[in-house]
Tab-separated table of C-alpha atoms in Angstrom:
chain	number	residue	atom	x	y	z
A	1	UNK	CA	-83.050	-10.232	100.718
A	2	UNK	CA	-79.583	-9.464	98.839
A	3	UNK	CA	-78.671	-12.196	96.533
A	4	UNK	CA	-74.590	-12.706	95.979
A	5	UNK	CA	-73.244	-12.499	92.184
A	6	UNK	CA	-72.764	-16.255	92.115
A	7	UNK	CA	-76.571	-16.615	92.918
A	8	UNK	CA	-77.755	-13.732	90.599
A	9	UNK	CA	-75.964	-15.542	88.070
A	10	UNK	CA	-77.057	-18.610	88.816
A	11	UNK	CA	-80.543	-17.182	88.040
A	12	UNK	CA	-79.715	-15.274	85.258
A	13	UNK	CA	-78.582	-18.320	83.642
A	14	UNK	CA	-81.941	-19.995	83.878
A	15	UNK	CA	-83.726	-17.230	82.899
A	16	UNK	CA	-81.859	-17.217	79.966
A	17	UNK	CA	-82.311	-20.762	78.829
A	18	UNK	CA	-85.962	-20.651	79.585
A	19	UNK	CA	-85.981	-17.221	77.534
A	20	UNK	CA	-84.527	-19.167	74.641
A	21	UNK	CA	-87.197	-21.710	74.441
A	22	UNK	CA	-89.745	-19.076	74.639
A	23	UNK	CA	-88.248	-17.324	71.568
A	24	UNK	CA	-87.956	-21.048	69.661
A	25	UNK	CA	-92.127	-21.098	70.801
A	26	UNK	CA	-92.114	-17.986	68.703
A	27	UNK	CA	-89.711	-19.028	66.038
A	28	UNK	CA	-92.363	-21.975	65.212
A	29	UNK	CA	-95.300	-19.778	65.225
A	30	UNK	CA	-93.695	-17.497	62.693
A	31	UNK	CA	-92.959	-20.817	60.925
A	32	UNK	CA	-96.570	-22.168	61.160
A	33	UNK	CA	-97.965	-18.936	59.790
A	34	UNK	CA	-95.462	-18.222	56.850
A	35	UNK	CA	-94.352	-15.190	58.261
A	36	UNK	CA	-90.156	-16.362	59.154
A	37	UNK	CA	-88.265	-19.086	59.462
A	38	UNK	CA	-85.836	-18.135	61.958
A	39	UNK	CA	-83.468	-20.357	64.101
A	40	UNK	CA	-81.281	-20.933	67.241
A	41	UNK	CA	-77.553	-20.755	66.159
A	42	UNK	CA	-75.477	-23.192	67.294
A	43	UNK	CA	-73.498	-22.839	70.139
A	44	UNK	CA	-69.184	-23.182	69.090
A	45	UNK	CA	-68.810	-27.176	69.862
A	46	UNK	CA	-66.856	-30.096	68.553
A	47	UNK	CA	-67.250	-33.994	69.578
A	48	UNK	CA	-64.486	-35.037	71.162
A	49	UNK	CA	-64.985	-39.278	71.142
A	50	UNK	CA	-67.966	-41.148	70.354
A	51	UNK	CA	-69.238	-43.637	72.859
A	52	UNK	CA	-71.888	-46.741	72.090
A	53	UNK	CA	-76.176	-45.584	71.774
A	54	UNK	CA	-75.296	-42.234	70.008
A	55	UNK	CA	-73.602	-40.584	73.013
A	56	UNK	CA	-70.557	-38.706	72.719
A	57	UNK	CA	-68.032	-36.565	74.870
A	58	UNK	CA	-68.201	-33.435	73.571
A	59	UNK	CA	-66.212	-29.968	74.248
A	60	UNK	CA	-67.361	-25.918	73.814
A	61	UNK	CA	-64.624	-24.070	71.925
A	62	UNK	CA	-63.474	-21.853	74.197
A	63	UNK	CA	-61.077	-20.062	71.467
A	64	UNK	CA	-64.289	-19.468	69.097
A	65	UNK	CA	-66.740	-16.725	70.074
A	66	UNK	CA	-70.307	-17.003	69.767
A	67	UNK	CA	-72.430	-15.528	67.187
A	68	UNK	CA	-75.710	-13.973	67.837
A	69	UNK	CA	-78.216	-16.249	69.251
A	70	UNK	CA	-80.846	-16.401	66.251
A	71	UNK	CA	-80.986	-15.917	62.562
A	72	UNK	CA	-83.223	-16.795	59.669
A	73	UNK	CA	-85.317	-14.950	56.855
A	74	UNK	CA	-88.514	-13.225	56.983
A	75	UNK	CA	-90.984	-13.907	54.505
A	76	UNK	CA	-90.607	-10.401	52.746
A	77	UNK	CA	-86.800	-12.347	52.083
A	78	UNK	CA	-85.271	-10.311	54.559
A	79	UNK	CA	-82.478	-11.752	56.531
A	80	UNK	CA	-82.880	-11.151	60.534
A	81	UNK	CA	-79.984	-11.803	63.210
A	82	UNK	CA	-80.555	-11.029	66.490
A	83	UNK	CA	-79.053	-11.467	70.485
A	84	UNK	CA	-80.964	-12.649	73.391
A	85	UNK	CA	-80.345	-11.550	76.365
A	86	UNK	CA	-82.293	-11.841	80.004
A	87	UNK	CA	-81.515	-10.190	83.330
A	88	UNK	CA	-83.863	-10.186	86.392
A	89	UNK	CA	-82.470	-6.868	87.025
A	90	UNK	CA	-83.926	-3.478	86.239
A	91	UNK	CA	-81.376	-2.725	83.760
A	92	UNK	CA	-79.895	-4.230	80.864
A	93	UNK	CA	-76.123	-3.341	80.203
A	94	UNK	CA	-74.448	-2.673	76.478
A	95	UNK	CA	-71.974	-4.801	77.217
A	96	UNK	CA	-73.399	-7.812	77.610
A	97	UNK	CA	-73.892	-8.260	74.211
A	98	UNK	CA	-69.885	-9.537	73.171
A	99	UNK	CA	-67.424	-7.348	71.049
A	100	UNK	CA	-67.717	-10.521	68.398
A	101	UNK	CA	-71.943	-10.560	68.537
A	102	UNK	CA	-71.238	-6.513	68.562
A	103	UNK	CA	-69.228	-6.718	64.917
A	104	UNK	CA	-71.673	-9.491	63.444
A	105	UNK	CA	-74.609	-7.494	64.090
A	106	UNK	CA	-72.923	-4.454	62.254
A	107	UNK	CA	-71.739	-6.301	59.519
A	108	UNK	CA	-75.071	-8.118	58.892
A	109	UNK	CA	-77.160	-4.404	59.386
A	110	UNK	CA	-75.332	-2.965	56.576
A	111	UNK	CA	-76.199	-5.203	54.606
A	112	UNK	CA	-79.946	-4.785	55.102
A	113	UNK	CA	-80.695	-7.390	57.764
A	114	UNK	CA	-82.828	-6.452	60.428
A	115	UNK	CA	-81.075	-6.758	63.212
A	116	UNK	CA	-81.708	-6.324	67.582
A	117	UNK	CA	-81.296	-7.672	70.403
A	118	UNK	CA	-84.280	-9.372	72.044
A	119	UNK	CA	-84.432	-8.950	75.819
A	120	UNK	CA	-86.153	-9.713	78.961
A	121	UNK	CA	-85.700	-7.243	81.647
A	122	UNK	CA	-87.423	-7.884	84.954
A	123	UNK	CA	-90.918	-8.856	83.761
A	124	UNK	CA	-90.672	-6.807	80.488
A	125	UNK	CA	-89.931	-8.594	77.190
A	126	UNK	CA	-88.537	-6.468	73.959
A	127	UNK	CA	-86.589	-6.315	70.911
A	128	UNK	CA	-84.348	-3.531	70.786
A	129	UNK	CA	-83.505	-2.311	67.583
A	130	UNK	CA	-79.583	-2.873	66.918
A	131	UNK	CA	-79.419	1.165	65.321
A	132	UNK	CA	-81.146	1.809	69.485
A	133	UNK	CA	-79.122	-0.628	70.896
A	134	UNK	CA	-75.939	0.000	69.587
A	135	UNK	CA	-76.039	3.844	70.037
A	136	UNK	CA	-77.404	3.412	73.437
A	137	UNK	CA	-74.905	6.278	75.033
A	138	UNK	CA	-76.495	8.698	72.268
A	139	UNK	CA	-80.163	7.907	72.893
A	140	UNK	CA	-79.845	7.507	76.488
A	141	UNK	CA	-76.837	9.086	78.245
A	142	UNK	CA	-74.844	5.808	79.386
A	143	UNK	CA	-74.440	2.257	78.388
A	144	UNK	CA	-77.406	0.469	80.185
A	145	UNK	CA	-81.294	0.832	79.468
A	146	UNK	CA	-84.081	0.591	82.325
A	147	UNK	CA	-86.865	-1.131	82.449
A	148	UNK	CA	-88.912	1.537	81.674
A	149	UNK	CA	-86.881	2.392	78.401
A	150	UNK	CA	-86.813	-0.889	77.297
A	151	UNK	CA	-90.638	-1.079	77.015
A	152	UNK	CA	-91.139	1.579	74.394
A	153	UNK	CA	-89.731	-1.760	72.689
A	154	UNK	CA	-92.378	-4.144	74.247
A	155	UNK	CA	-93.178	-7.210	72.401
A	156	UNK	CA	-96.202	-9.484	72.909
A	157	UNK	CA	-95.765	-12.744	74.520
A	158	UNK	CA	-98.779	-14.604	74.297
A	159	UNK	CA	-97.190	-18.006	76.178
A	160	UNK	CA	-94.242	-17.432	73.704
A	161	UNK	CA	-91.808	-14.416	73.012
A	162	UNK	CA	-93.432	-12.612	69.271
A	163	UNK	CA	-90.262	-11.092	68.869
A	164	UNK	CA	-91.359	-9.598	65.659
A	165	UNK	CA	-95.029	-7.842	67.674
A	166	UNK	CA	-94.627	-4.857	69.237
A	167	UNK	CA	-97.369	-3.919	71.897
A	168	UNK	CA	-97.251	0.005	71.082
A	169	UNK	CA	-96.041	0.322	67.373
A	170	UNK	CA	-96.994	3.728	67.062
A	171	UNK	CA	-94.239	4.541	70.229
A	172	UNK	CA	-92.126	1.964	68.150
A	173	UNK	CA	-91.881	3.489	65.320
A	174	UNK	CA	-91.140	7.116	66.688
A	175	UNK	CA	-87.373	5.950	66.898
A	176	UNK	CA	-87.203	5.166	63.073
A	177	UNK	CA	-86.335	8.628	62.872
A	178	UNK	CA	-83.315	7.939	65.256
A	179	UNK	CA	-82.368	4.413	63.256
A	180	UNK	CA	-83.288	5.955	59.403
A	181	UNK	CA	-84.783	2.488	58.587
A	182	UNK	CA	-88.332	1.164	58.673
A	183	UNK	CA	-87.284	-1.940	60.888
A	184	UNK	CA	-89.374	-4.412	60.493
């Protein structure tokens, strides 16, 4: 069955907001165990007029761009930023992390953060290095990664996403030499 780009988007779009709370089901078992305190940034937004009962009508900034998705501190005192991203195709493209989410991620990884973009593609879950991510075309020839590539970055997801758990960190940490940085 071929889906149109209204209805892949459509699911796309779900995927992503159930990928989110999957990573906040993370995010509080990192908090539980004293390992990060990491957080869902807020989306660009501005109340508009406040109605009776705590409702409101309230308006996206369209003019703003977004930040990266999550951010918070690991308990080493580490900063960490990262993207989210979810696709139920077999690739992931660069660009669908923004030019804006692009630059913050820079700015924040030279200035130590660890930085990445966490991912879902197809049925595999990973968090892909920024230094991987954002040198894709060097690592991999073009500006998308498969599946396949995308799970040398495999993270476990035990009911939630442990963004910060990779399955194989002995094929993890092979690309250190490409990145310069112990990641985690």
């Amino acid at each position: 069955m071929k889906y149109s780009k209204s209805d892949i988007s459509k699911m796309n779009n779900a995927r992503g907001k159930l990928f989110e709370k999957s990573i906040l089901a993370g995010c509080i078992h990192y908090l539980n165990l004293g390992i990060a305190k990491v957080e869902k940034t807020p989306e660009p937004f501005s109340v508009k007029r406040k109605l009776a009962k705590g409702q409101f009508v309230g308006q996206f900034k369209r003019t703003e761009k977004a930040q990266p998705d999550f951010s918070g501190t690991l308990d080493s005192g580490r900063s960490i930023i990262f993207e989210a991203k979810a696709t139920i195709e077999s690739e992931i493209q660069k660009s669908a992390v923004s030019k804006k989410q692009s630059d913050d991620l820079d700015v924040h990884t030279s200035l130590g953060a660890y930085t990445g973009v966490c991912v879902q593609v197809n049925k595999t879950t990973a968090f892909i290095p920024w230094s991987i991510w954002s040198h894709m075309e060097e690592f991999y020839g073009r500006k998308y990664m498969t599946e396949s590539e995308v799970a040398s970055f495999e993270v476990k997801t035990p009911g939630h996403i442990l963004f910060l758990d990779y399955v194989d960190s002995d094929n993890f940490y092979s690309y250190k030499n490409y990145g310069g940085v112990n990641f985690a």
